[in-house]
Coordinates of C-alpha atoms and ligand atoms in Angstrom, one line a residue:
M1 CA 3.8 36.5 -15.5
S2 CA 3.7 37.4 -11.3
L3 CA 2.6 34.1 -8.6
A4 CA -0.3 35.8 -6.1
A5 CA 0.7 34.2 -3.3
E6 CA -1.8 31.2 -2.1
P7 CA -4.1 32.1 1.0
R8 CA -2.3 30.6 3.8
G9 CA -4.3 27.8 6.1
V10 CA -4.8 27.4 9.6
T11 CA -3.6 24.4 10.6
A12 CA -4.5 22.3 14.2
R13 CA -3.1 19.7 15.8
V14 CA -5.9 17.2 17.7
P15 CA -4.9 14.0 19.5
G16 CA -6.9 10.8 19.8
K17 CA -8.6 9.6 23.0
I18 CA -8.4 6.1 25.2
N19 CA -11.2 6.2 28.4
L20 CA -8.4 4.8 31.7
E21 CA -12.7 4.2 33.0
L22 CA -15.5 3.5 31.2
V23 CA -18.6 3.0 33.6
V24 CA -21.6 2.8 31.9
G25 CA -25.1 3.5 33.2
P26 CA -29.1 3.3 32.3
R27 CA -29.9 4.4 28.6
R28 CA -31.6 7.9 28.9
E29 CA -34.8 8.8 26.6
D30 CA -32.4 10.1 24.4
G31 CA -30.7 6.8 23.5
Y32 CA -27.6 7.9 24.8
H33 CA -25.8 6.5 28.0
E34 CA -25.4 8.2 30.8
V35 CA -22.1 7.5 31.7
A36 CA -18.9 8.2 34.2
T37 CA -15.4 8.1 32.1
V38 CA -12.1 9.4 32.7
F39 CA -10.7 10.5 29.2
H40 CA -6.6 10.9 28.6
A41 CA -5.4 12.5 25.5
V42 CA -2.7 10.2 24.0
G43 CA -0.1 11.5 21.8
V44 CA -1.3 10.3 18.2
Y45 CA -2.5 12.9 15.9
D46 CA -5.0 14.3 12.7
H47 CA -4.2 17.6 11.1
V48 CA -7.0 19.7 10.4
T49 CA -6.0 22.8 7.9
V50 CA -8.7 25.2 6.7
H51 CA -8.6 27.9 3.8
A52 CA -11.1 30.3 3.1
S53 CA -12.8 29.5 0.2
E54 CA -16.2 30.0 -2.1
E55 CA -17.1 26.2 -1.3
W56 CA -17.7 24.5 1.5
S57 CA -15.0 20.9 0.9
V58 CA -13.2 18.8 2.2
Q59 CA -10.0 16.6 1.7
V60 CA -8.5 14.1 3.5
H61 CA -4.9 12.3 3.3
G62 CA -3.1 9.5 5.6
P63 CA -2.9 6.0 6.1
Y64 CA -7.2 5.6 6.7
A65 CA -8.1 8.1 4.1
D66 CA -10.9 5.9 2.4
L67 CA -12.5 5.1 5.7
V68 CA -13.6 8.6 6.5
P69 CA -16.6 10.4 4.7
A70 CA -15.4 13.0 2.5
D71 CA -18.9 14.8 2.3
G72 CA -21.4 16.7 4.0
A73 CA -21.4 13.6 7.2
N74 CA -17.8 14.5 7.5
L75 CA -17.6 15.9 11.5
A76 CA -15.3 18.3 10.7
L77 CA -17.4 19.8 7.8
R78 CA -20.2 19.6 10.0
A79 CA -18.3 21.3 13.1
A80 CA -16.9 23.9 11.0
R81 CA -21.0 24.1 9.4
H82 CA -22.5 24.9 12.6
L83 CA -19.6 27.2 13.8
A84 CA -20.5 29.7 10.9
K85 CA -24.0 28.9 11.4
V86 CA -23.9 30.1 15.5
T87 CA -21.7 32.9 14.7
R88 CA -23.0 34.2 12.1
V89 CA -20.0 33.4 9.6
R90 CA -21.1 33.9 5.9
D91 CA -17.5 32.7 4.9
R92 CA -16.7 29.3 4.0
V93 CA -13.4 26.5 4.3
A94 CA -11.9 24.1 2.5
I95 CA -11.2 21.5 4.4
S96 CA -7.8 19.1 4.5
I97 CA -7.4 16.0 7.2
D98 CA -4.1 14.5 7.8
K99 CA -5.9 11.6 9.3
Q100 CA -3.5 9.4 11.7
I101 CA -6.0 8.4 14.0
P102 CA -7.8 4.8 13.8
V103 CA -11.1 5.2 12.2
A104 CA -13.9 3.4 14.2
G105 CA -11.4 2.0 16.5
G106 CA -12.4 4.3 19.9
M107 CA -10.3 6.8 20.1
A108 CA -12.7 9.6 19.1
G109 CA -11.0 10.6 15.9
G110 CA -14.2 11.6 14.4
S111 CA -14.6 13.9 17.2
A112 CA -11.3 15.1 17.2
D113 CA -11.5 16.4 13.3
A114 CA -14.5 18.4 15.0
A115 CA -12.8 20.0 17.7
G116 CA -9.7 20.5 15.5
A117 CA -12.3 22.3 12.6
L118 CA -13.4 24.8 15.6
V119 CA -10.0 25.2 16.9
A120 CA -9.0 26.5 13.4
C121 CA -12.3 28.1 11.5
E122 CA -12.0 30.2 15.9
A123 CA -8.6 31.7 14.3
L124 CA -9.3 31.8 10.0
W125 CA -12.3 33.4 11.0
G126 CA -11.3 35.8 13.9
L127 CA -14.1 34.9 16.2
G128 CA -12.3 35.9 19.6
L129 CA -14.0 32.7 21.5
T130 CA -12.6 31.3 24.4
R131 CA -11.8 27.4 25.4
E132 CA -15.1 28.0 27.4
E133 CA -17.1 29.7 24.9
L134 CA -16.1 27.0 22.4
I135 CA -17.2 23.9 24.7
P136 CA -21.0 23.9 24.3
I137 CA -20.0 24.1 20.5
A138 CA -18.4 21.5 20.9
S139 CA -21.2 19.5 22.6
H140 CA -23.5 20.0 20.7
L141 CA -21.1 17.8 18.0
G142 CA -20.8 15.0 19.7
S143 CA -20.4 13.8 23.3
D144 CA -16.2 13.7 23.2
V145 CA -15.5 16.5 21.3
P146 CA -15.2 18.6 24.2
F147 CA -12.8 16.7 25.8
L148 CA -10.3 17.1 22.6
L149 CA -10.8 20.7 22.6
H150 CA -9.5 20.3 26.2
G151 CA -7.2 17.5 26.4
G152 CA -5.3 15.8 29.2
T153 CA -7.1 13.6 31.7
A154 CA -10.8 15.1 32.6
M155 CA -13.7 13.1 34.3
G156 CA -16.7 12.7 31.8
S157 CA -20.2 12.4 32.7
G158 CA -24.0 12.9 31.3
R159 CA -22.7 11.5 28.2
G160 CA -20.1 12.2 28.4
E161 CA -19.6 16.3 28.1
R162 CA -19.7 17.4 30.7
L163 CA -15.9 18.1 32.1
A164 CA -14.0 17.9 35.1
P165 CA -10.5 18.1 35.6
V166 CA -8.5 15.1 37.3
L167 CA -5.4 15.7 39.0
A168 CA -2.4 13.8 37.3
R169 CA 0.9 14.8 37.4
G170 CA 3.4 13.3 34.9
E171 CA 3.2 10.8 32.1
L172 CA 2.0 7.7 30.9
H173 CA 3.4 5.2 28.1
W174 CA 1.1 3.5 26.0
V175 CA 1.0 0.3 23.5
L176 CA -1.9 0.7 21.4
W177 CA -3.1 -2.4 19.5
V178 CA -5.0 -1.3 16.3
S179 CA -7.3 -3.7 14.2
A180 CA -6.5 -4.5 10.7
D181 CA -9.8 -4.8 10.5
E182 CA -12.8 -2.6 9.9
G183 CA -13.5 -1.3 13.0
L184 CA -16.9 -1.3 15.4
A185 CA -19.7 1.2 15.3
T186 CA -20.4 2.5 18.6
P187 CA -24.1 2.6 18.5
L188 CA -23.5 -1.9 18.2
V189 CA -21.1 -2.3 21.1
Y190 CA -23.4 0.0 23.9
A191 CA -26.5 -2.4 22.3
E192 CA -24.3 -5.7 22.8
C193 CA -23.9 -3.9 26.4
D194 CA -27.4 -3.4 27.2
R195 CA -27.7 -7.2 26.0
L196 CA -25.2 -8.7 27.8
R197 CA -25.9 -6.8 30.9
G198 CA -30.0 -7.1 31.0
S199 CA -31.2 -5.4 33.9
R200 CA -27.7 -5.8 35.7
T201 CA -26.9 -2.0 34.7
V202 CA -25.3 0.4 36.9
A203 CA -28.1 3.4 38.4
H204 CA -25.5 5.7 38.8
P205 CA -21.8 5.8 37.4
E206 CA -19.3 7.5 39.4
P207 CA -15.5 7.1 38.9
S208 CA -13.4 4.7 41.3
G209 CA -11.3 6.5 44.0
R210 CA -8.8 3.8 43.2
L211 CA -8.2 5.2 39.8
L212 CA -8.6 8.8 40.7
S213 CA -5.7 7.8 43.4
A214 CA -3.9 6.6 41.4
L215 CA -3.6 8.9 39.0
R216 CA -2.3 12.0 41.3
T217 CA 0.9 9.6 42.0
M218 CA 1.1 8.7 39.1
D219 CA 1.7 4.8 39.8
T220 CA 1.5 3.2 36.8
E221 CA 1.4 -0.4 38.5
A222 CA -1.8 0.9 40.0
V223 CA -3.4 2.7 37.7
G224 CA -3.0 -0.6 35.4
V225 CA -4.8 -2.6 37.6
A226 CA -7.6 0.4 37.8
L227 CA -8.3 0.8 34.3
R228 CA -11.8 -0.5 33.8
N229 CA -14.4 -0.5 30.6
D230 CA -17.7 -1.4 31.0
L231 CA -18.0 -1.6 27.2
Q232 CA -15.2 -4.4 26.9
D233 CA -17.5 -7.8 27.3
A234 CA -19.5 -6.1 24.6
A235 CA -16.6 -5.7 22.5
L236 CA -14.7 -8.9 23.1
S237 CA -18.5 -10.2 22.3
L238 CA -18.6 -8.9 18.8
I239 CA -14.7 -9.8 18.3
P240 CA -14.2 -12.4 20.1
D241 CA -10.2 -12.3 18.9
L242 CA -9.5 -9.7 21.3
R243 CA -9.1 -11.7 24.2
D244 CA -6.2 -13.4 22.4
V245 CA -4.7 -9.2 22.2
L246 CA -5.5 -8.3 25.4
Q247 CA -4.0 -11.6 27.2
A248 CA -0.9 -11.5 24.9
G249 CA 0.1 -7.8 26.4
L250 CA -0.2 -9.2 29.7
D251 CA 1.6 -12.2 29.2
L252 CA 4.8 -9.6 27.8
G253 CA 4.2 -8.0 30.3
A254 CA 2.1 -4.8 30.2
D255 CA 1.1 -2.9 33.5
G256 CA -2.7 -2.9 32.8
A257 CA -4.7 -3.6 29.6
V258 CA -8.1 -1.8 28.2
V259 CA -10.2 -1.9 25.3
S260 CA -10.3 1.8 24.7
G261 CA -14.1 3.2 24.5
S262 CA -16.2 1.1 22.2
G263 CA -13.1 -0.5 20.5
P264 CA -11.5 -2.3 19.4
T265 CA -8.2 -0.4 20.1
V266 CA -6.6 -2.1 23.3
A267 CA -4.4 0.4 25.0
F268 CA -1.6 -1.1 26.7
L269 CA 0.2 0.6 29.9
V270 CA 3.9 0.1 30.5
G271 CA 6.3 2.0 32.5
S272 CA 8.7 3.9 30.4
P273 CA 9.8 4.1 26.7
A274 CA 12.2 1.2 27.0
A275 CA 9.2 -1.0 28.1
A276 CA 7.0 0.5 25.0
I277 CA 9.6 -0.7 22.7
D278 CA 9.6 -4.5 24.0
L279 CA 5.9 -4.3 24.4
S280 CA 5.5 -3.7 20.5
V281 CA 8.5 -5.9 19.8
G282 CA 6.8 -8.5 21.6
L283 CA 3.1 -8.3 20.1
A284 CA 4.2 -7.9 17.0
A285 CA 6.2 -11.4 16.7
R286 CA 3.8 -12.9 18.9
G287 CA 1.1 -12.9 16.0
P288 CA -2.3 -10.9 17.1
Q289 CA -2.9 -9.1 13.5
G290 CA -3.4 -5.5 14.2
E291 CA -1.2 -2.4 14.1
I292 CA 1.1 -0.9 16.6
K293 CA 1.7 2.2 17.9
R294 CA 3.1 4.2 20.9
A295 CA 1.9 7.2 22.1
V296 CA 2.6 9.2 25.1
G297 CA -0.2 10.6 27.3
P298 CA -1.7 13.5 28.9
V299 CA -1.2 15.4 25.9
P300 CA -3.0 18.6 25.2
G301 CA -6.2 19.0 23.1
A302 CA -6.5 20.9 20.0
H303 CA -4.6 23.8 19.3
L304 CA -2.7 25.5 16.1
V305 CA 0.5 24.6 15.2
S306 CA 2.5 26.7 12.8
S307 CA 3.6 24.3 10.0
F308 CA 2.0 21.7 8.6
T309 CA 3.2 19.5 5.1
P310 CA 0.2 17.0 4.8
S311 CA 0.9 13.1 3.8
D312 CA -0.9 11.5 0.9
P313 CA -2.7 9.7 -0.7
S314 CA -5.6 11.9 0.1
R315 CA -10.1 11.3 -1.0
T316 CA -11.5 14.5 -2.3
G317 CA -15.4 15.9 -1.5
Ligands
LIG1 P1 -16.3 7.5 19.5 O1 -15.0 6.0 20.2 O2 -16.1 8.3 19.2 O3 -17.2 6.5 19.4 P2 -14.4 6.1 17.0 O4 -13.4 6.2 17.5 O5 -15.2 4.3 17.8 O6 -15.4 7.0 17.5 P3 -14.9 7.0 14.5 O7 -12.7 7.2 14.2 O8 -14.9 8.5 15.5 O9 -14.8 5.9 15.7 O10 -15.4 7.1 13.9 C1 -16.4 6.7 13.6 C2 -17.6 6.8 12.0 O11 -17.6 8.2 12.0 C3 -16.5 6.4 11.0 O12 -17.4 5.8 10.8 C4 -16.5 7.5 10.6 O13 -16.7 6.7 8.8 C5 -17.6 9.0 10.9 N1 -16.8 9.8 10.3 C6 -17.7 11.5 10.2 N2 -16.1 12.0 9.8 C7 -15.3 11.5 10.3 C8 -13.6 12.0 10.2 N3 -13.7 12.9 9.8 N4 -12.9 11.1 10.8 C9 -13.5 9.7 11.5 N5 -14.6 9.0 11.1 C10 -15.5 9.9 10.8

């Protein structure tokens, strides 16, 4: 008996993001808020693998697999189907996701998987699309998807989907505190932000010159001071214990601390890999219940990798 070789899959590696700055403007008629943000891709990665298949399907592996839908609601599956539709491809894929980006943590893990699926399917189907051609397809799928294709550090405007480059040289070292409890649903956090602000909204959101000039020189202390998130008060209002987490990291010497996106993940900026280890150990000893990850940024957006072995356990749909 001859064993037919299983067709090789195509794997994309895609990072999570934090927001170095998130200025929230007024709610638009389409329900989204106008924002000005500085996205920063950090080295916490999901891997999205696609295989040619008779049927559409998705499997999720890794520590957060139980929190992710393994059916048509999965953003990677929606992205693959949407790409097939707009490029008139009739093929289908089985998708396998190794999920290491926290779910509902403000790190845009679902958008990351959508970006990974676009890049992997584009290669599997040999579509010959450039990154620029994938961006409008990505923005149809979600506000953060274009950035997860782009990676690095970039300004986002509109609902976050319109990108412009940011000049940033060198690396930033981060310690991420990830809540051990359930995450925060993004619409709930925006609604709480509106409730807390009442009529005091920012009419025309813009990123601050202070952050952009700190990034140009990669002055860690100046970046730390310039971190800003207009959703932070809303996240703190919904999870008051986050205040203790932020304070614990600052007491332990972080150069800056900010809730990432809609939270509840908290990002602490430090000056070196050694300082990142010290802060991780200090946070773990001091208490606030949660998972602690270290990551460097900026890193590239979704890109193909040649070999990858997924972790277990998995969920299949
Ligand atoms: P954002 O910062 O973009 O608002 P988030 O990081 O807070 O998002 P995600 O991890 O993207 O949150 O998850 C948001 C919701 O999307 C979750 O409720 C999750 O169940 C759902 N979801 C659908 N597909 C995926 C996927 N592939 N990975 C993660 N979550 C997914």
